[in-house]
Amino acid sequence: MMRIAIASGKGGTGKTTVATNLALAAAAKNVPVAYLDCDVEEPNGALFLKPDTERELNVEVSVPAIDLKKCVGCGICGKICQFNAIAALGEKILLFPELCHGCGGCWLACPTYAVTESKRITGKLQIGQNTEGVKFIQGLLNIGEAMSPPVIKAVKRAAPEAELTIIDSPPGTSCPVIESIRDSNYVILVTEPTPFGLNDLKLAVDMVKALVLPFVVVINRADSGDDQTRQFCRDIGAGIIEIPDSRKVAEAYSRGELAFNAVPEFRDVFTGLLDKILATANPVSGQLERSVER
Amino acid sequence: MKELVVISGKGGTGKTSLVASFAYLAESCVLADCDVDAADLHLVLQPEIIERRNFSGGKRAEIISQKCTGCGKCAQVCRFDAIIVDKGIYKIDPIACEGCGVCDWFCPEKAIAFNPAINGEWYVSKTKYGIMVHAKLGIAEENSGKLVSMLREKSRKMAEKQNQDLILTDGSPGIGCPVIASLTGADLALIVAEPTLSGIHDLERVAQLVKHFGIAGAVCVNKWDLNPELSSRIEQLTKELGFVAAGNIRYDRTVTMAQINQQSVVEYQHAGCSEDIRSVWNVIYETLTSSQ
């Protein structure tokens, strides 16, 4: 059982490309594999893996409900809430469920049991499998909802079991990304050799270090841009795997086709990437044997 | 005063390069980099920081071990699995902690310190094109939406103070809290799309978000020539949405070169994409100034 998360500080560097092609490379080797799309704000994995959805589930979060008959207007609920989701104005209670983090403070603290736990739907899960045998799950945050972490949590909870789990995470370095990658054995940071790519890679490296997770850097479109990103990886002793720039891959991507299937010479690129990662990441301890050779 | 916010749904479609170019073309404006997770605008505009402040978006709990009797009440009430017991010692996992303070409220020994946390830093800077407000959210921190709201408020104040009519806001990818925080109350949202199936999928979701908040929208297609067919599909979609079609920008390697040289790409007068960006800017400027 191994869990590999694909992350990046900067968006559009190729996370989904790496994650979906790795899933396919694993399936081609008969490794039981599950692909989890944790980019629940903008999930794209399904466009490439084309799974059949077998099950659909709602994602519910906890929010307070008020029974005004029991409320004595003590204001404790408003006092305990750190997120301005409940405001007590004397006898009047205002609820802002979209701001609620579901911590339970208000219903635990209410002395008259006027506040109770209720549920609200903020997204959904789609679970299935594709023709190559990749088990698939994606989360979809409802439009207008601010908080993606509960949907990401739900994706991980409902994830199909497999020997290899590939987690496609959202871009950035804040809470949604942390939620996606925190319990993985190994992180692949995808970047591109440009100043923006490098700046955001540095942030992503700080993030995986804060989580004490072993990682490797994939430089996508490696032969475009400059050499600074490579130099940075060498300086910090990070393993580097390069994927060459290819118009064919970009065009296949634009049509929703996987390079693994559509561009023959990239089959080996992703199989090689999978082998390297499986050889480097140790599923038992979650420890990385230092630095991947290029 | 008019505020343009540039967003994309999908990451890496060219928001920041476009904002830097707009700043150059506008000549004078206030800039706000609201992609606080992965801010990049400063790499092009080389700001000179004139004000630096800590950002506190919420509180963080910590167990005072001398006072803790190990009763376990905190672990019982915490919904975020943030209480760790290590050899009988209770601790809080700062990464899992949501900052709700429920543990503090219920601790019978008052053994939990619940104080404002520093979640990042924000800055007011001088650039060639005007004042820029930007920030750095701490690693693994929360409250990016709050930080974005604060940056936008600051940018409006700076614009008033400087008598600037235009605010250019660089947004973040996605449709979640930082994006919502950067959209609300803006005069126009420009969505930078790319002609790929995922680009269209993400455009549709973010466009629904823009509509959900009743903001006027515009769409431009970056690297349109990578897939002309999908580019025309985006134009069609833009019309159906009732958004302004702001034009197409061709694929041009000068964009990467400009980034490496810390310049906005429109400074390369002869680059094909510069011409396209100018024409997109003209449409956007026209739309902004003609709106009430």
Coordinates of C-alpha atoms in Angstrom, one line a residue:
Chain A
M1 CA 0.0 0.0 0.0
M2 CA 1.6 3.2 -1.1
R3 CA 0.1 6.7 -1.4
I4 CA 1.8 9.1 -3.7
A5 CA 0.6 12.7 -3.9
I6 CA 1.2 15.0 -6.9
A7 CA 1.4 18.6 -5.9
S8 CA 2.8 22.0 -7.1
G9 CA 2.9 25.5 -5.8
K10 CA 2.1 27.0 -9.2
G11 CA -0.9 25.9 -11.2
G12 CA -0.8 24.6 -14.7
T13 CA 2.6 22.9 -14.4
G14 CA 1.3 19.4 -15.2
K15 CA 0.1 17.8 -12.0
T16 CA -2.9 16.1 -13.7
T17 CA -0.7 15.1 -16.7
V18 CA 1.7 13.4 -14.3
A19 CA -0.9 11.9 -12.1
T20 CA -3.2 10.4 -14.8
N21 CA -0.3 9.1 -16.9
L22 CA 1.3 7.5 -13.8
A23 CA -2.0 5.8 -13.0
L24 CA -2.2 4.4 -16.5
A25 CA 1.5 3.3 -16.4
A26 CA 0.7 1.4 -13.2
A27 CA -2.4 -0.2 -14.6
A28 CA -0.4 -1.3 -17.7
K29 CA 2.0 -3.1 -15.3
N30 CA -1.0 -4.7 -13.6
V31 CA -0.4 -2.8 -10.4
P32 CA -3.8 -2.3 -8.7
V33 CA -4.1 1.5 -8.7
A34 CA -6.6 4.1 -7.5
Y35 CA -6.6 7.7 -8.7
L36 CA -8.0 10.3 -6.3
D37 CA -8.9 13.8 -7.7
C38 CA -8.5 16.0 -4.7
D39 CA -8.5 19.2 -6.8
V40 CA -12.2 19.5 -6.0
E41 CA -12.4 23.1 -7.1
E42 CA -11.3 22.3 -10.6
P43 CA -11.0 18.5 -11.1
N44 CA -9.7 17.5 -14.5
G45 CA -8.6 13.8 -14.0
A46 CA -11.9 12.5 -15.3
L47 CA -11.4 14.3 -18.7
F48 CA -8.4 12.1 -19.3
L49 CA -9.1 8.8 -17.5
K50 CA -12.7 8.8 -18.7
P51 CA -14.1 6.6 -15.9
D52 CA -17.6 5.2 -15.7
T53 CA -19.3 6.6 -12.7
E54 CA -20.7 3.8 -10.6
R55 CA -21.7 5.7 -7.5
E56 CA -22.4 9.3 -6.6
L57 CA -22.5 10.5 -3.0
N58 CA -23.2 13.9 -1.5
V59 CA -20.6 15.5 0.8
E60 CA -22.2 16.8 3.9
V61 CA -20.8 19.2 6.5
S62 CA -22.0 19.8 10.0
V63 CA -23.7 23.1 10.7
P64 CA -25.8 24.4 13.6
A65 CA -29.6 24.5 13.6
I66 CA -31.5 26.6 16.2
D67 CA -34.7 25.8 18.1
L68 CA -35.8 29.3 19.0
K69 CA -38.3 27.9 21.5
K70 CA -35.4 26.6 23.6
C71 CA -33.2 29.6 23.1
V72 CA -32.8 31.9 26.2
G73 CA -30.7 34.5 24.3
C74 CA -27.6 33.9 26.5
G75 CA -25.3 34.5 23.4
I76 CA -22.8 31.8 24.3
C77 CA -23.1 30.3 20.7
G78 CA -22.0 33.6 19.2
K79 CA -19.2 33.9 21.7
I80 CA -17.6 30.5 21.1
C81 CA -17.8 30.7 17.3
Q82 CA -14.4 31.8 15.8
F83 CA -15.7 32.0 12.3
N84 CA -18.6 34.6 12.5
A85 CA -21.0 31.8 11.4
I86 CA -23.4 32.5 14.2
A87 CA -24.3 35.8 15.7
A88 CA -26.4 36.2 18.8
L89 CA -28.1 39.6 19.0
G90 CA -30.2 39.2 22.2
E91 CA -33.2 37.1 21.3
K92 CA -32.2 37.0 17.6
I93 CA -29.8 34.4 16.3
L94 CA -28.3 34.9 12.8
L95 CA -26.7 31.9 11.1
F96 CA -24.2 32.1 8.2
P97 CA -23.8 28.4 7.4
E98 CA -21.3 29.0 4.5
L99 CA -18.8 30.4 7.1
C100 CA -19.2 27.5 9.5
H101 CA -16.2 25.2 9.9
G102 CA -18.4 22.5 11.7
C103 CA -16.3 22.6 14.9
G104 CA -19.4 21.8 17.0
G105 CA -18.6 24.5 19.5
C106 CA -22.0 26.1 19.5
W107 CA -24.1 23.0 20.0
L108 CA -21.7 21.6 22.6
A109 CA -21.7 24.9 24.5
C110 CA -25.4 25.8 24.3
P111 CA -26.7 25.4 27.9
T112 CA -30.3 24.8 26.9
Y113 CA -29.8 22.5 23.9
A114 CA -31.3 25.0 21.6
V115 CA -28.5 24.6 19.1
T116 CA -28.2 21.2 17.5
E117 CA -26.1 19.6 14.8
S118 CA -27.6 19.7 11.3
K119 CA -26.1 18.9 7.9
R120 CA -25.6 20.8 4.7
I121 CA -24.4 19.6 1.3
T122 CA -21.4 21.4 -0.1
G123 CA -20.2 19.0 -2.8
K124 CA -20.4 15.5 -4.2
L125 CA -18.2 12.5 -4.9
Q126 CA -18.1 10.4 -8.0
I127 CA -16.7 6.9 -7.8
G128 CA -16.0 4.5 -10.6
Q129 CA -13.4 2.8 -12.8
N130 CA -12.0 3.3 -16.3
T131 CA -11.5 0.7 -19.1
E132 CA -7.8 0.3 -18.2
G133 CA -8.8 -0.7 -14.7
V134 CA -7.8 2.5 -12.9
K135 CA -10.1 2.9 -9.8
F136 CA -11.3 6.4 -9.8
I137 CA -12.8 8.9 -7.3
Q138 CA -13.3 12.7 -7.6
G139 CA -14.7 15.4 -5.4
L140 CA -16.6 18.3 -6.8
L141 CA -17.1 21.4 -4.6
N142 CA -20.4 23.1 -5.3
I143 CA -20.2 26.5 -7.0
G144 CA -20.2 29.3 -4.5
E145 CA -18.9 27.2 -1.6
A146 CA -15.8 28.6 -0.1
M147 CA -14.4 25.6 1.8
S148 CA -12.9 22.7 -0.1
P149 CA -11.1 20.8 2.7
P150 CA -14.3 18.9 3.8
V151 CA -14.8 17.7 0.3
I152 CA -11.2 16.6 0.0
K153 CA -11.5 14.8 3.3
A154 CA -14.5 13.0 2.0
V155 CA -12.7 11.9 -1.2
K156 CA -10.0 10.4 0.9
R157 CA -12.4 8.6 3.2
A158 CA -14.4 7.1 0.4
A159 CA -11.3 6.2 -1.7
P160 CA -11.2 2.7 -3.2
E161 CA -8.5 0.4 -1.8
A162 CA -5.5 -0.3 -4.0
E163 CA -1.9 -1.2 -3.8
L164 CA -0.9 2.2 -5.3
T165 CA -3.0 5.3 -4.6
I166 CA -2.3 8.4 -6.7
I167 CA -3.5 11.7 -5.2
D168 CA -3.9 14.6 -7.6
S169 CA -3.9 17.7 -5.4
P170 CA -4.9 21.3 -6.0
P171 CA -2.3 24.0 -6.7
G172 CA -1.0 26.3 -4.0
T173 CA 0.4 25.7 -0.5
S174 CA -2.5 26.4 1.9
C175 CA -5.2 24.3 3.6
P176 CA -6.7 22.4 0.6
V177 CA -3.2 21.2 -0.5
I178 CA -2.3 20.2 3.1
E179 CA -5.5 18.2 3.4
S180 CA -4.7 16.4 0.1
I181 CA -1.1 15.4 0.8
R182 CA -0.8 15.1 4.6
D183 CA -1.1 11.3 4.9
S184 CA 0.8 10.3 1.8
N185 CA 4.1 8.4 1.8
Y186 CA 5.7 10.4 -0.9
V187 CA 5.1 13.6 -2.8
I188 CA 5.9 14.5 -6.4
L189 CA 6.3 18.2 -6.9
V190 CA 5.7 19.2 -10.5
T191 CA 7.2 22.4 -11.7
E192 CA 8.4 24.1 -14.8
P193 CA 11.8 25.8 -15.5
T194 CA 10.6 29.4 -15.3
P195 CA 11.0 32.1 -12.6
F196 CA 7.3 31.6 -11.5
G197 CA 7.7 27.9 -11.5
L198 CA 10.8 28.2 -9.3
N199 CA 9.4 30.7 -6.9
D200 CA 6.3 28.5 -6.3
L201 CA 8.4 25.3 -6.1
K202 CA 10.4 26.9 -3.3
L203 CA 7.1 27.4 -1.4
A204 CA 6.0 23.9 -2.1
V205 CA 9.3 22.5 -0.9
D206 CA 8.9 24.4 2.4
M207 CA 5.4 22.9 2.6
V208 CA 6.5 19.3 2.2
K209 CA 9.4 19.9 4.6
A210 CA 7.0 21.3 7.2
L211 CA 4.9 18.1 6.8
V212 CA 8.1 16.0 7.0
L213 CA 7.3 14.2 3.7
P214 CA 9.8 12.7 1.3
F215 CA 9.6 14.2 -2.2
V216 CA 11.0 14.3 -5.6
V217 CA 10.8 17.2 -8.2
V218 CA 9.5 16.6 -11.6
I219 CA 10.5 19.4 -14.0
N220 CA 8.0 19.4 -16.8
R221 CA 8.7 20.9 -20.2
A222 CA 12.3 20.7 -18.9
D223 CA 14.0 22.0 -22.0
S224 CA 12.0 25.2 -22.2
G225 CA 12.9 28.2 -19.9
D226 CA 16.1 28.5 -17.9
D227 CA 18.4 26.4 -15.7
Q228 CA 17.6 28.0 -12.3
T229 CA 15.1 25.4 -11.2
R230 CA 17.5 22.6 -11.8
Q231 CA 20.2 24.5 -9.9
F232 CA 17.9 25.0 -7.0
C233 CA 17.1 21.3 -6.8
R234 CA 20.8 20.4 -6.9
D235 CA 21.5 22.9 -4.2
I236 CA 18.9 21.4 -1.8
G237 CA 19.8 17.8 -2.7
A238 CA 16.4 17.1 -4.1
G239 CA 15.9 14.3 -6.7
I240 CA 15.0 15.5 -10.2
I241 CA 13.1 13.8 -12.9
E242 CA 12.7 15.6 -16.2
I243 CA 9.9 15.5 -18.7
P244 CA 10.8 17.0 -22.1
D245 CA 8.7 19.8 -23.7
S246 CA 6.5 18.4 -26.5
R247 CA 4.0 20.0 -28.8
K248 CA 2.5 16.6 -29.4
V249 CA 1.9 16.1 -25.7
A250 CA 0.4 19.6 -25.4
E251 CA -2.0 19.0 -28.3
A252 CA -3.0 15.5 -27.0
Y253 CA -3.6 17.2 -23.6
S254 CA -5.8 19.9 -25.2
R255 CA -8.0 17.1 -26.7
G256 CA -8.3 15.3 -23.4
E257 CA -6.0 12.5 -24.5
L258 CA -3.3 10.9 -22.3
A259 CA 0.3 11.1 -23.5
F260 CA 0.8 7.5 -22.4
N261 CA -1.7 6.4 -25.1
A262 CA -1.5 9.1 -27.7
V263 CA 2.3 9.8 -27.9
P264 CA 4.2 6.5 -28.2
E265 CA 7.6 7.9 -27.1
F266 CA 6.0 9.1 -23.8
R267 CA 4.9 5.7 -22.8
D268 CA 8.5 5.0 -21.7
V269 CA 8.8 8.4 -20.1
F270 CA 5.9 7.7 -17.7
T271 CA 6.7 4.0 -17.1
G272 CA 10.3 5.1 -16.3
L273 CA 8.9 7.8 -13.9
L274 CA 6.7 5.2 -12.2
D275 CA 9.6 2.7 -11.8
K276 CA 11.9 5.4 -10.4
I277 CA 9.3 6.5 -7.9
L278 CA 8.4 3.0 -6.8
A279 CA 12.1 2.2 -6.4
T280 CA 12.7 5.4 -4.4
A281 CA 9.7 5.6 -2.1
N282 CA 9.6 3.1 0.7
P283 CA 6.0 2.3 1.4
V284 CA 6.7 0.8 4.9
S285 CA 8.5 3.6 6.6
G286 CA 7.5 6.4 4.2
Q287 CA 11.1 7.3 4.1
L288 CA 12.9 8.4 0.9
E289 CA 16.3 7.0 0.2
R290 CA 18.1 10.2 -0.6
S291 CA 18.0 11.8 -4.1
V292 CA 16.8 10.2 -7.3
E293 CA 19.5 9.9 -9.9
R294 CA 18.6 11.5 -13.2
Chain B
M1 CA -12.6 53.9 -9.1
K2 CA -12.7 50.6 -11.1
E3 CA -11.4 47.3 -10.1
L4 CA -10.5 44.5 -12.5
V5 CA -9.8 41.1 -11.1
V6 CA -8.0 38.5 -13.3
I7 CA -8.9 34.9 -12.5
S8 CA -8.8 31.6 -14.4
G9 CA -10.3 28.6 -12.7
K10 CA -7.5 26.5 -14.0
G11 CA -4.0 27.4 -12.8
G12 CA -1.1 28.4 -15.1
T13 CA -3.1 30.0 -17.9
G14 CA -1.2 33.3 -17.7
K15 CA -3.0 35.5 -15.2
T16 CA 0.1 37.0 -13.7
S17 CA 1.9 37.7 -17.1
L18 CA -1.3 39.4 -18.2
V19 CA -1.7 41.5 -15.1
A20 CA 1.9 42.7 -15.4
S21 CA 1.3 43.6 -19.1
F22 CA -1.9 45.5 -18.2
A23 CA 0.0 47.4 -15.5
Y24 CA 2.5 48.5 -18.2
L25 CA -0.3 49.5 -20.6
A26 CA -2.3 51.3 -18.0
E27 CA 0.8 53.3 -17.1
S28 CA -0.6 54.1 -13.7
C29 CA -2.7 52.0 -11.3
V30 CA -2.8 50.3 -8.0
L31 CA -1.9 46.6 -8.1
A32 CA -3.0 43.8 -5.7
D33 CA -1.5 40.4 -5.9
C34 CA -4.3 38.2 -4.3
D35 CA -2.8 34.9 -5.2
V36 CA -1.5 34.7 -1.7
D37 CA -0.6 31.0 -1.8
A38 CA 1.8 31.3 -4.7
A39 CA 2.3 35.0 -5.4
D40 CA 4.4 35.7 -8.5
L41 CA 3.6 39.3 -9.6
H42 CA 6.5 40.6 -7.6
L43 CA 8.9 38.6 -9.7
V44 CA 8.1 40.8 -12.7
L45 CA 7.4 44.1 -11.0
Q46 CA 10.4 44.1 -8.6
P47 CA 8.6 46.0 -5.9
E48 CA 10.3 48.2 -3.3
I49 CA 8.7 47.4 0.0
I50 CA 7.7 50.5 1.9
E51 CA 5.4 48.9 4.6
R52 CA 5.5 45.4 6.0
R53 CA 2.9 44.0 8.5
N54 CA 2.1 40.7 10.1
F55 CA -1.2 39.1 9.2
S56 CA -3.2 37.3 11.8
G57 CA -6.2 35.6 10.4
G58 CA -7.2 33.5 13.3
K59 CA -6.2 32.0 16.6
R60 CA -4.2 28.8 17.4
A61 CA -4.5 26.6 20.4
E62 CA -1.5 25.2 22.4
I63 CA -1.5 23.0 25.5
I64 CA 0.3 24.3 28.5
S65 CA 1.8 21.0 29.7
Q66 CA 2.3 22.1 33.3
K67 CA -1.4 22.6 33.7
C68 CA -2.6 19.6 31.7
T69 CA -3.9 16.7 33.8
G70 CA -4.4 14.4 30.8
C71 CA -8.2 14.2 31.3
G72 CA -8.7 13.9 27.5
K73 CA -11.7 16.3 27.3
C74 CA -9.9 18.3 24.5
A75 CA -9.5 15.2 22.4
Q76 CA -13.1 14.3 22.9
V77 CA -14.4 17.7 21.7
C78 CA -12.0 18.3 18.8
R79 CA -13.5 17.5 15.4
F80 CA -10.3 17.9 13.5
D81 CA -8.2 15.2 15.1
A82 CA -5.8 17.8 16.1
I83 CA -5.1 16.5 19.7
I84 CA -2.2 14.1 19.7
V85 CA -1.3 12.0 22.8
D86 CA 2.4 11.2 22.8
K87 CA 3.5 9.0 25.7
G88 CA 0.7 10.3 27.8
I89 CA 1.5 13.9 27.0
Y90 CA -1.3 15.9 25.2
K91 CA -0.2 18.1 22.3
I92 CA -1.9 20.0 19.5
D93 CA -0.9 19.3 15.9
P94 CA -0.7 22.8 14.5
I95 CA -1.3 21.6 11.0
A96 CA -4.5 19.8 11.8
C97 CA -5.7 22.6 14.2
E98 CA -8.6 24.6 12.7
G99 CA -8.4 27.4 15.3
C100 CA -11.9 26.9 16.6
G101 CA -11.0 27.1 20.2
V102 CA -13.5 24.4 21.3
C103 CA -10.7 22.6 23.3
D104 CA -10.0 25.9 25.1
W105 CA -13.6 26.4 26.0
F106 CA -14.1 23.0 27.5
C107 CA -10.7 22.4 29.1
P108 CA -11.5 22.1 32.9
E109 CA -8.0 23.0 33.9
K110 CA -7.6 26.1 31.7
A111 CA -4.6 24.4 30.3
I112 CA -5.0 25.6 26.8
A113 CA -3.5 28.9 25.5
F114 CA -5.7 30.2 22.6
N115 CA -4.0 33.2 21.1
P116 CA -3.9 35.1 17.8
A117 CA -1.6 33.3 15.3
I118 CA 0.7 35.0 12.8
N119 CA -0.4 33.5 9.5
G120 CA 1.7 35.5 7.1
E121 CA 3.0 38.9 6.1
W122 CA 1.6 41.6 3.8
Y123 CA 3.3 44.5 2.1
V124 CA 2.7 47.8 0.5
S125 CA 5.3 48.4 -2.2
K126 CA 6.3 50.9 -4.9
T127 CA 6.6 49.6 -8.5
K128 CA 7.3 51.3 -11.8
Y129 CA 3.5 51.4 -12.4
G130 CA 2.2 52.4 -9.1
I131 CA 1.6 51.1 -5.6
M132 CA 1.3 47.3 -5.2
V133 CA -0.1 45.5 -2.2
H134 CA 0.9 41.9 -1.9
A135 CA 1.4 39.2 0.8
K136 CA 3.0 36.0 1.7
L137 CA 0.8 33.4 3.4
G138 CA 2.8 31.3 5.9
I139 CA 3.4 27.7 4.9
A140 CA 0.5 25.4 5.6
E141 CA -1.6 28.3 6.9
E142 CA -5.3 28.9 6.7
N143 CA -7.4 32.0 6.2
S144 CA -6.2 32.9 2.7
G145 CA -9.7 34.4 2.1
K146 CA -9.3 36.8 5.0
L147 CA -5.9 37.8 3.8
V148 CA -7.2 38.4 0.2
S149 CA -10.1 40.6 1.6
M150 CA -7.6 42.6 3.6
L151 CA -5.3 43.1 0.6
R152 CA -8.3 44.3 -1.4
E153 CA -9.4 46.7 1.2
K154 CA -5.9 48.1 1.5
S155 CA -5.6 48.4 -2.3
R156 CA -8.9 50.5 -2.3
K157 CA -7.6 52.7 0.4
M158 CA -4.3 53.2 -1.4
A159 CA -6.1 54.0 -4.7
E160 CA -8.2 56.7 -2.9
K161 CA -5.2 58.2 -1.2
Q162 CA -3.3 58.3 -4.5
N163 CA -6.2 59.4 -6.6
Q164 CA -6.0 56.4 -8.8
D165 CA -9.0 55.3 -10.8
L166 CA -7.8 51.8 -11.5
I167 CA -7.1 48.7 -9.4
L168 CA -5.7 45.6 -11.1
T169 CA -6.1 42.5 -9.0
D170 CA -4.3 39.2 -9.7
G171 CA -6.5 36.4 -8.4
S172 CA -5.8 32.8 -7.6
P173 CA -6.8 29.6 -9.4
G174 CA -9.8 27.5 -8.4
I175 CA -13.3 28.5 -7.2
G176 CA -12.8 28.4 -3.4
C177 CA -12.3 30.8 -0.6
P178 CA -9.5 33.0 -1.9
V179 CA -11.2 33.3 -5.3
I180 CA -14.5 34.3 -3.8
A181 CA -12.7 36.8 -1.6
S182 CA -11.1 38.3 -4.6
L183 CA -14.3 38.5 -6.7
T184 CA -16.9 40.1 -4.4
G185 CA -17.5 43.7 -5.2
A186 CA -15.1 43.8 -8.2
D187 CA -16.3 45.8 -11.3
L188 CA -15.2 43.2 -13.8
A189 CA -13.7 39.7 -13.7
L190 CA -11.5 38.7 -16.6
I191 CA -11.2 35.0 -16.9
V192 CA -8.0 33.8 -18.7
A193 CA -8.9 30.6 -20.4
E194 CA -6.8 28.1 -22.4
P195 CA -8.1 26.1 -25.4
T196 CA -8.0 22.6 -23.8
L197 CA -10.8 20.4 -22.6
S198 CA -9.7 20.9 -19.0
G199 CA -9.4 24.7 -19.7
I200 CA -13.0 24.7 -20.9
H201 CA -14.2 22.6 -18.0
D202 CA -12.5 24.9 -15.5
L203 CA -13.7 28.0 -17.3
E204 CA -17.3 26.8 -17.0
R205 CA -17.1 26.3 -13.3
V206 CA -15.4 29.6 -12.6
A207 CA -17.8 31.5 -14.9
Q208 CA -20.7 30.1 -12.9
L209 CA -19.0 31.4 -9.8
V210 CA -18.7 34.9 -11.3
K211 CA -22.4 34.8 -12.3
H212 CA -23.3 33.4 -8.8
F213 CA -21.9 36.6 -7.3
G214 CA -23.4 38.9 -10.0
I215 CA -20.1 40.2 -11.3
A216 CA -19.7 41.3 -14.9
G217 CA -17.4 38.9 -16.7
A218 CA -15.0 38.9 -19.7
V219 CA -13.1 36.0 -21.2
C220 CA -9.8 36.0 -23.2
V221 CA -8.2 32.9 -24.6
N222 CA -4.5 32.5 -24.1
K223 CA -2.4 30.4 -26.5
W224 CA -5.5 30.2 -28.7
D225 CA -3.6 28.8 -31.7
L226 CA -2.7 25.6 -29.7
N227 CA -6.3 24.5 -30.6
P228 CA -8.3 26.9 -32.8
E229 CA -11.3 24.7 -32.7
L230 CA -11.6 24.8 -28.9
S231 CA -10.8 28.5 -28.9
S232 CA -13.9 29.1 -31.1
R233 CA -15.9 26.9 -28.7
I234 CA -14.7 29.2 -25.8
E235 CA -15.8 32.3 -27.8
Q236 CA -19.2 30.7 -28.3
L237 CA -19.4 29.8 -24.6
T238 CA -18.5 33.4 -23.7
K239 CA -21.4 34.7 -25.8
E240 CA -23.8 32.2 -24.1
L241 CA -22.6 33.4 -20.7
G242 CA -23.3 37.0 -21.6
F243 CA -19.7 37.8 -21.0
V244 CA -17.5 40.1 -23.0
A245 CA -15.2 38.3 -25.5
A246 CA -12.0 40.1 -24.9
G247 CA -10.0 38.4 -27.6
N248 CA -7.4 35.8 -28.3
I249 CA -3.7 35.8 -27.4
R250 CA -1.3 33.7 -29.5
Y251 CA 1.2 31.2 -28.1
D252 CA 4.6 33.0 -28.0
R253 CA 7.8 31.9 -26.3
T254 CA 8.6 35.5 -25.6
V255 CA 6.3 35.2 -22.6
T256 CA 8.8 32.9 -20.9
M257 CA 11.7 35.1 -22.0
A258 CA 10.1 38.2 -20.5
Q259 CA 9.5 36.3 -17.3
I260 CA 13.2 35.3 -17.1
N261 CA 14.2 38.9 -17.8
Q262 CA 11.7 40.3 -15.2
Q263 CA 9.8 42.3 -17.7
S264 CA 6.2 42.3 -18.8
V265 CA 5.8 40.8 -22.2
V266 CA 4.3 43.9 -23.8
E267 CA 7.6 45.6 -23.4
Y268 CA 8.7 43.4 -26.3
Q269 CA 7.0 45.5 -28.9
H270 CA 7.7 43.2 -31.8
A271 CA 6.4 40.0 -30.1
G272 CA 3.2 38.8 -31.7
C273 CA 1.5 38.2 -28.4
S274 CA 2.2 41.8 -27.4
E275 CA -0.1 43.0 -30.1
D276 CA -2.8 40.6 -29.0
I277 CA -2.5 41.6 -25.3
R278 CA -2.8 45.3 -26.3
S279 CA -6.0 44.6 -28.1
V280 CA -7.4 42.6 -25.1
W281 CA -6.5 45.5 -22.8
N282 CA -8.3 48.0 -25.1
V283 CA -11.5 45.9 -24.8
I284 CA -11.1 45.5 -21.1
Y285 CA -10.4 49.2 -20.5
E286 CA -13.3 50.1 -22.6
T287 CA -15.6 47.7 -20.8
L288 CA -14.4 48.9 -17.4
T289 CA -14.8 52.6 -18.1
S290 CA -18.1 52.4 -19.8
S291 CA -19.7 50.4 -16.9
Q292 CA -21.5 52.4 -14.3

